[in-house]
PDB file of C-alpha atoms in Angstrom:
ATOM      1  CA  MET A   1     135.281  87.187 -46.441  1.00 52.00           C
ATOM      2  CA  LYS A   2     134.041  87.084 -50.032  1.00 52.00           C
ATOM      3  CA  PRO A   3     130.346  86.315 -50.639  1.00 53.00           C
ATOM      4  CA  HIS A   4     130.995  83.052 -52.533  1.00 47.00           C
ATOM      5  CA  LEU A   5     133.236  81.785 -49.710  1.00 45.00           C
ATOM      6  CA  ILE A   6     130.571  82.654 -47.141  1.00 49.00           C
ATOM      7  CA  ALA A   7     127.977  80.737 -49.160  1.00 47.00           C
ATOM      8  CA  LEU A   8     130.318  77.739 -49.460  1.00 42.00           C
ATOM      9  CA  ALA A   9     130.982  77.786 -45.717  1.00 46.00           C
ATOM     10  CA  LEU A  10     127.236  77.865 -44.995  1.00 46.00           C
ATOM     11  CA  VAL A  11     126.562  74.952 -47.362  1.00 45.00           C
ATOM     12  CA  LEU A  12     129.373  72.869 -45.900  1.00 46.00           C
ATOM     13  CA  GLY A  13     128.242  73.647 -42.367  1.00 47.00           C
ATOM     14  CA  ALA A  14     124.664  72.650 -43.168  1.00 45.00           C
ATOM     15  CA  THR A  15     125.665  69.351 -44.767  1.00 41.00           C
ATOM     16  CA  ALA A  16     128.328  68.354 -42.262  1.00 42.00           C
ATOM     17  CA  PRO A  17     127.363  65.340 -40.172  1.00 49.00           C
ATOM     18  CA  ALA A  18     126.161  66.093 -36.675  1.00 55.00           C
ATOM     19  CA  LEU A  19     128.692  65.509 -33.968  1.00 64.00           C
ATOM     20  CA  ALA A  20     128.272  62.195 -32.199  1.00 78.00           C
ATOM     21  CA  GLU A  21     127.497  62.339 -28.516  1.00 90.00           C
ATOM     22  CA  THR A  22     128.520  59.601 -26.114  1.00 94.00           C
ATOM     23  CA  LEU A  23     126.122  59.106 -23.228  1.00 95.00           C
ATOM     24  CA  ALA A  24     126.837  57.138 -20.070  1.00 94.00           C
ATOM     25  CA  CYS A  25     124.283  55.970 -17.530  1.00 95.00           C
ATOM     26  CA  PRO A  26     123.977  58.550 -14.757  1.00 95.00           C
ATOM     27  CA  ASP A  27     125.131  58.030 -11.190  1.00 94.00           C
ATOM     28  CA  PRO A  28     121.957  57.792  -9.078  1.00 96.00           C
ATOM     29  CA  ALA A  29     123.904  59.046  -6.049  1.00 96.00           C
ATOM     30  CA  THR A  30     124.002  62.495  -7.678  1.00 96.00           C
ATOM     31  CA  ALA A  31     120.359  62.461  -8.879  1.00 97.00           C
ATOM     32  CA  VAL A  32     118.012  65.202  -7.733  1.00 96.00           C
ATOM     33  CA  GLN A  33     114.376  64.770  -6.731  1.00 97.00           C
ATOM     34  CA  VAL A  34     112.376  67.338  -8.723  1.00 97.00           C
ATOM     35  CA  ALA A  35     108.834  66.441  -7.624  1.00 96.00           C
ATOM     36  CA  THR A  36     107.467  65.732  -4.194  1.00 97.00           C
ATOM     37  CA  CYS A  37     106.062  62.408  -3.107  1.00 97.00           C
ATOM     38  CA  PRO A  38     102.277  62.277  -2.787  1.00 97.00           C
ATOM     39  CA  SER A  39     100.869  62.222   0.720  1.00 97.00           C
ATOM     40  CA  GLU A  40      98.847  59.254   1.941  1.00 96.00           C
ATOM     41  CA  GLU A  41      95.767  61.494   1.827  1.00 97.00           C
ATOM     42  CA  GLU A  42      96.448  62.387  -1.833  1.00 96.00           C
ATOM     43  CA  LEU A  43      96.951  58.725  -2.736  1.00 96.00           C
ATOM     44  CA  LYS A  44      93.645  57.715  -1.137  1.00 94.00           C
ATOM     45  CA  TYR A  45      91.837  60.563  -2.875  1.00 93.00           C
ATOM     46  CA  THR A  46      93.286  59.810  -6.327  1.00 91.00           C
ATOM     47  CA  HIS A  47      92.710  56.074  -5.824  1.00 91.00           C
ATOM     48  CA  THR A  48      89.007  56.780  -5.477  1.00 89.00           C
ATOM     49  CA  GLY A  49      88.900  58.675  -8.771  1.00 84.00           C
ATOM     50  CA  PHE A  50      91.322  56.495 -10.737  1.00 84.00           C
ATOM     51  CA  CYS A  51      89.847  53.183  -9.637  1.00 85.00           C
ATOM     52  CA  ALA A  52      86.171  54.151  -9.384  1.00 79.00           C
ATOM     53  CA  ASP A  53      83.582  51.715 -10.709  1.00 68.00           C
ATOM     54  CA  SER A  54      82.935  53.907 -13.754  1.00 59.00           C
ATOM     55  CA  ALA A  55      86.672  53.953 -14.603  1.00 60.00           C
ATOM     56  CA  ARG A  56      86.971  50.172 -14.302  1.00 55.00           C
ATOM     57  CA  MET A  57      83.917  49.769 -16.548  1.00 58.00           C
ATOM     58  CA  TYR A  58      85.994  51.054 -19.448  1.00 56.00           C
ATOM     59  CA  GLY A  59      88.822  48.611 -18.808  1.00 62.00           C
ATOM     60  CA  LYS A  60      91.302  50.995 -17.203  1.00 62.00           C
ATOM     61  CA  ASP A  61      94.308  49.404 -15.561  1.00 67.00           C
ATOM     62  CA  LYS A  62      92.737  46.486 -13.693  1.00 78.00           C
ATOM     63  CA  GLU A  63      96.042  45.355 -12.163  1.00 86.00           C
ATOM     64  CA  THR A  64      96.745  48.736 -10.545  1.00 88.00           C
ATOM     65  CA  CYS A  65      93.205  48.891  -9.200  1.00 86.00           C
ATOM     66  CA  ALA A  66      93.125  45.323  -7.869  1.00 87.00           C
ATOM     67  CA  SER A  67      93.708  46.727  -4.376  1.00 90.00           C
ATOM     68  CA  TYR A  68      94.699  49.959  -2.694  1.00 93.00           C
ATOM     69  CA  GLU A  69      98.139  48.448  -2.011  1.00 95.00           C
ATOM     70  CA  SER A  70      98.624  47.797  -5.762  1.00 93.00           C
ATOM     71  CA  TYR A  71      97.527  51.336  -6.569  1.00 93.00           C
ATOM     72  CA  ARG A  72      99.816  52.799  -3.904  1.00 96.00           C
ATOM     73  CA  LYS A  73     102.791  50.814  -5.209  1.00 94.00           C
ATOM     74  CA  ALA A  74     102.202  52.097  -8.754  1.00 94.00           C
ATOM     75  CA  LYS A  75     101.438  55.717  -7.884  1.00 95.00           C
ATOM     76  CA  ASN A  76     103.614  56.478  -4.837  1.00 97.00           C
ATOM     77  CA  ILE A  77     106.424  57.788  -7.021  1.00 97.00           C
ATOM     78  CA  ALA A  78     108.290  61.026  -7.645  1.00 98.00           C
ATOM     79  CA  LEU A  79     110.232  62.395 -10.610  1.00 98.00           C
ATOM     80  CA  TRP A  80     114.024  62.448 -10.285  1.00 98.00           C
ATOM     81  CA  GLU A  81     116.622  63.776 -12.733  1.00 98.00           C
ATOM     82  CA  SER A  82     120.277  63.091 -13.276  1.00 97.00           C
ATOM     83  CA  LYS A  83     122.613  65.807 -12.041  1.00 96.00           C
ATOM     84  CA  ASP A  84     122.745  67.374 -15.530  1.00 96.00           C
ATOM     85  CA  GLY A  85     118.968  67.016 -16.062  1.00 96.00           C
ATOM     86  CA  ALA A  86     119.374  64.844 -19.162  1.00 96.00           C
ATOM     87  CA  PHE A  87     117.971  61.597 -17.685  1.00 98.00           C
ATOM     88  CA  GLN A  88     114.682  61.240 -15.805  1.00 98.00           C
ATOM     89  CA  ALA A  89     113.305  58.491 -13.558  1.00 98.00           C
ATOM     90  CA  TYR A  90     110.110  57.912 -11.623  1.00 98.00           C
ATOM     91  CA  ILE A  91     111.308  56.403  -8.360  1.00 98.00           C
ATOM     92  CA  SER A  92     109.229  54.832  -5.606  1.00 97.00           C
ATOM     93  CA  CYS A  93     108.807  57.041  -2.573  1.00 97.00           C
ATOM     94  CA  ASP A  94     109.025  53.839  -0.504  1.00 96.00           C
ATOM     95  CA  LEU A  95     112.650  53.291  -1.533  1.00 96.00           C
ATOM     96  CA  PRO A  96     114.702  53.521   1.675  1.00 95.00           C
ATOM     97  CA  ALA A  97     116.823  56.656   2.082  1.00 90.00           C
ATOM     98  CA  GLY A  98     120.377  56.172   0.875  1.00 93.00           C
ATOM     99  CA  THR A  99     119.513  53.352  -1.542  1.00 96.00           C
ATOM    100  CA  LEU A 100     120.267  55.479  -4.622  1.00 95.00           C
ATOM    101  CA  ASN A 101     123.798  56.051  -3.328  1.00 95.00           C
ATOM    102  CA  LYS A 102     124.530  52.330  -3.704  1.00 95.00           C
ATOM    103  CA  LEU A 103     122.955  51.592  -7.086  1.00 95.00           C
ATOM    104  CA  LYS A 104     125.093  50.796 -10.121  1.00 94.00           C
ATOM    105  CA  PRO A 105     123.673  50.339 -13.643  1.00 95.00           C
ATOM    106  CA  VAL A 106     122.805  46.794 -14.673  1.00 96.00           C
ATOM    107  CA  SER A 107     121.923  47.335 -18.332  1.00 97.00           C
ATOM    108  CA  ILE A 108     121.475  49.947 -21.037  1.00 97.00           C
ATOM    109  CA  ALA A 109     119.047  49.636 -23.958  1.00 96.00           C
ATOM    110  CA  VAL A 110     117.835  51.685 -26.902  1.00 97.00           C
ATOM    111  CA  THR A 111     114.302  51.562 -28.289  1.00 97.00           C
ATOM    112  CA  ARG A 112     112.429  53.694 -30.800  1.00 94.00           C
ATOM    113  CA  GLN A 113     109.109  55.274 -29.870  1.00 90.00           C
ATOM    114  CA  GLY A 114     107.794  56.944 -32.995  1.00 93.00           C
ATOM    115  CA  LYS A 115     110.327  59.614 -33.936  1.00 94.00           C
ATOM    116  CA  LEU A 116     112.036  59.504 -30.534  1.00 96.00           C
ATOM    117  CA  THR A 117     114.847  57.312 -29.344  1.00 96.00           C
ATOM    118  CA  ARG A 118     114.575  56.119 -25.752  1.00 97.00           C
ATOM    119  CA  LEU A 119     117.831  55.285 -23.996  1.00 97.00           C
ATOM    120  CA  ALA A 120     117.067  53.400 -20.769  1.00 97.00           C
ATOM    121  CA  CYS A 121     119.561  52.699 -18.001  1.00 97.00           C
ATOM    122  CA  SER A 122     118.290  50.022 -15.618  1.00 97.00           C
ATOM    123  CA  TYR A 123     119.388  49.686 -11.992  1.00 97.00           C
ATOM    124  CA  PRO A 124     118.420  47.343  -9.151  1.00 96.00           C
ATOM    125  CA  GLU A 125     115.286  48.142  -7.105  1.00 95.00           C
ATOM    126  CA  GLY A 126     113.279  48.751 -10.304  1.00 95.00           C
ATOM    127  CA  VAL A 127     114.958  52.103 -11.014  1.00 97.00           C
ATOM    128  CA  THR A 128     115.256  53.149 -14.675  1.00 98.00           C
ATOM    129  CA  PHE A 129     116.754  56.458 -15.785  1.00 98.00           C
ATOM    130  CA  THR A 130     115.618  57.429 -19.295  1.00 98.00           C
ATOM    131  CA  TYR A 131     117.034  59.814 -21.894  1.00 97.00           C
ATOM    132  CA  ARG A 132     114.902  60.801 -24.895  1.00 97.00           C
ATOM    133  CA  THR A 133     116.248  62.270 -28.122  1.00 96.00           C
ATOM    134  CA  LYS A 134     115.461  62.538 -31.827  1.00 96.00           C
ATOM    135  CA  ALA A 135     119.004  61.374 -32.605  1.00 96.00           C
ATOM    136  CA  GLU A 136     119.832  57.804 -33.535  1.00 95.00           C
ATOM    137  CA  CYS A 137     121.566  55.973 -30.682  1.00 96.00           C
ATOM    138  CA  LYS A 138     123.453  52.711 -30.544  1.00 95.00           C
ATOM    139  CA  VAL A 139     124.534  50.901 -27.394  1.00 94.00           C
ATOM    140  CA  ARG A 140     128.175  49.934 -27.144  1.00 90.00           C
ATOM    141  CA  GLY A 141     128.526  46.185 -26.726  1.00 87.00           C
ATOM    142  CA  ASP A 142     125.637  44.002 -25.632  1.00 90.00           C
ATOM    143  CA  GLY A 143     124.059  46.431 -23.173  1.00 92.00           C
ATOM    144  CA  ASN A 144     125.394  44.649 -20.100  1.00 93.00           C
ATOM    145  CA  CYS A 145     126.808  47.100 -17.583  1.00 93.00           C
ATOM    146  CA  ALA A 146     129.060  44.661 -15.704  1.00 90.00           C
ATOM    147  CA  ASP A 147     131.899  46.683 -17.243  1.00 81.00           C
ATOM    148  CA  PRO A 148     131.088  50.385 -16.691  1.00 73.00           C
ATOM    149  CA  ALA A 149     133.074  51.311 -19.817  1.00 76.00           C
ATOM    150  CA  ALA A 150     130.609  49.265 -21.889  1.00 80.00           C
ATOM    151  CA  CYS A 151     127.596  50.961 -20.317  1.00 89.00           C
ATOM    152  CA  LYS A 152     127.443  53.747 -22.893  1.00 94.00           C
ATOM    153  CA  ALA A 153     125.625  54.685 -26.065  1.00 95.00           C
ATOM    154  CA  ASP A 154     126.654  56.755 -29.064  1.00 95.00           C
ATOM    155  CA  CYS A 155     124.038  59.124 -30.442  1.00 95.00           C
ATOM    156  CA  ASN A 156     124.144  61.193 -33.620  1.00 92.00           C
TER     157      ASN A 156
END
């Protein structure tokens, strides 16, 4: 190929719009747990440090430290990922086995956090799978997932 054609091809390639990507909320039934749940011993130990009198003095998370039960509910979680690893969720270790197999998305929403876009898929039982990207994303429709075809976002 001639040098001027190569240069033109490089310029056109660099200025071409990025390909749009359509993202759908993941199926929790195929999600994979990637971190272990904390043991009761670990939770009691970290509760002592996180909710110590000196920590509360500085105004740290008073609701979580209101009781051990509140702390346990907030911290007894494990990281899960969608089958492809694109979406992540922190899911309660108290969620009964098999519950993820039955969950269907309820809503999808896009928010900006600084330079990142956060695409959040919400499910019953307080489960939210999140995808983060620097691309701009827009939810199709109103974000209601009653119709699974509408439970998607376009990112580019």
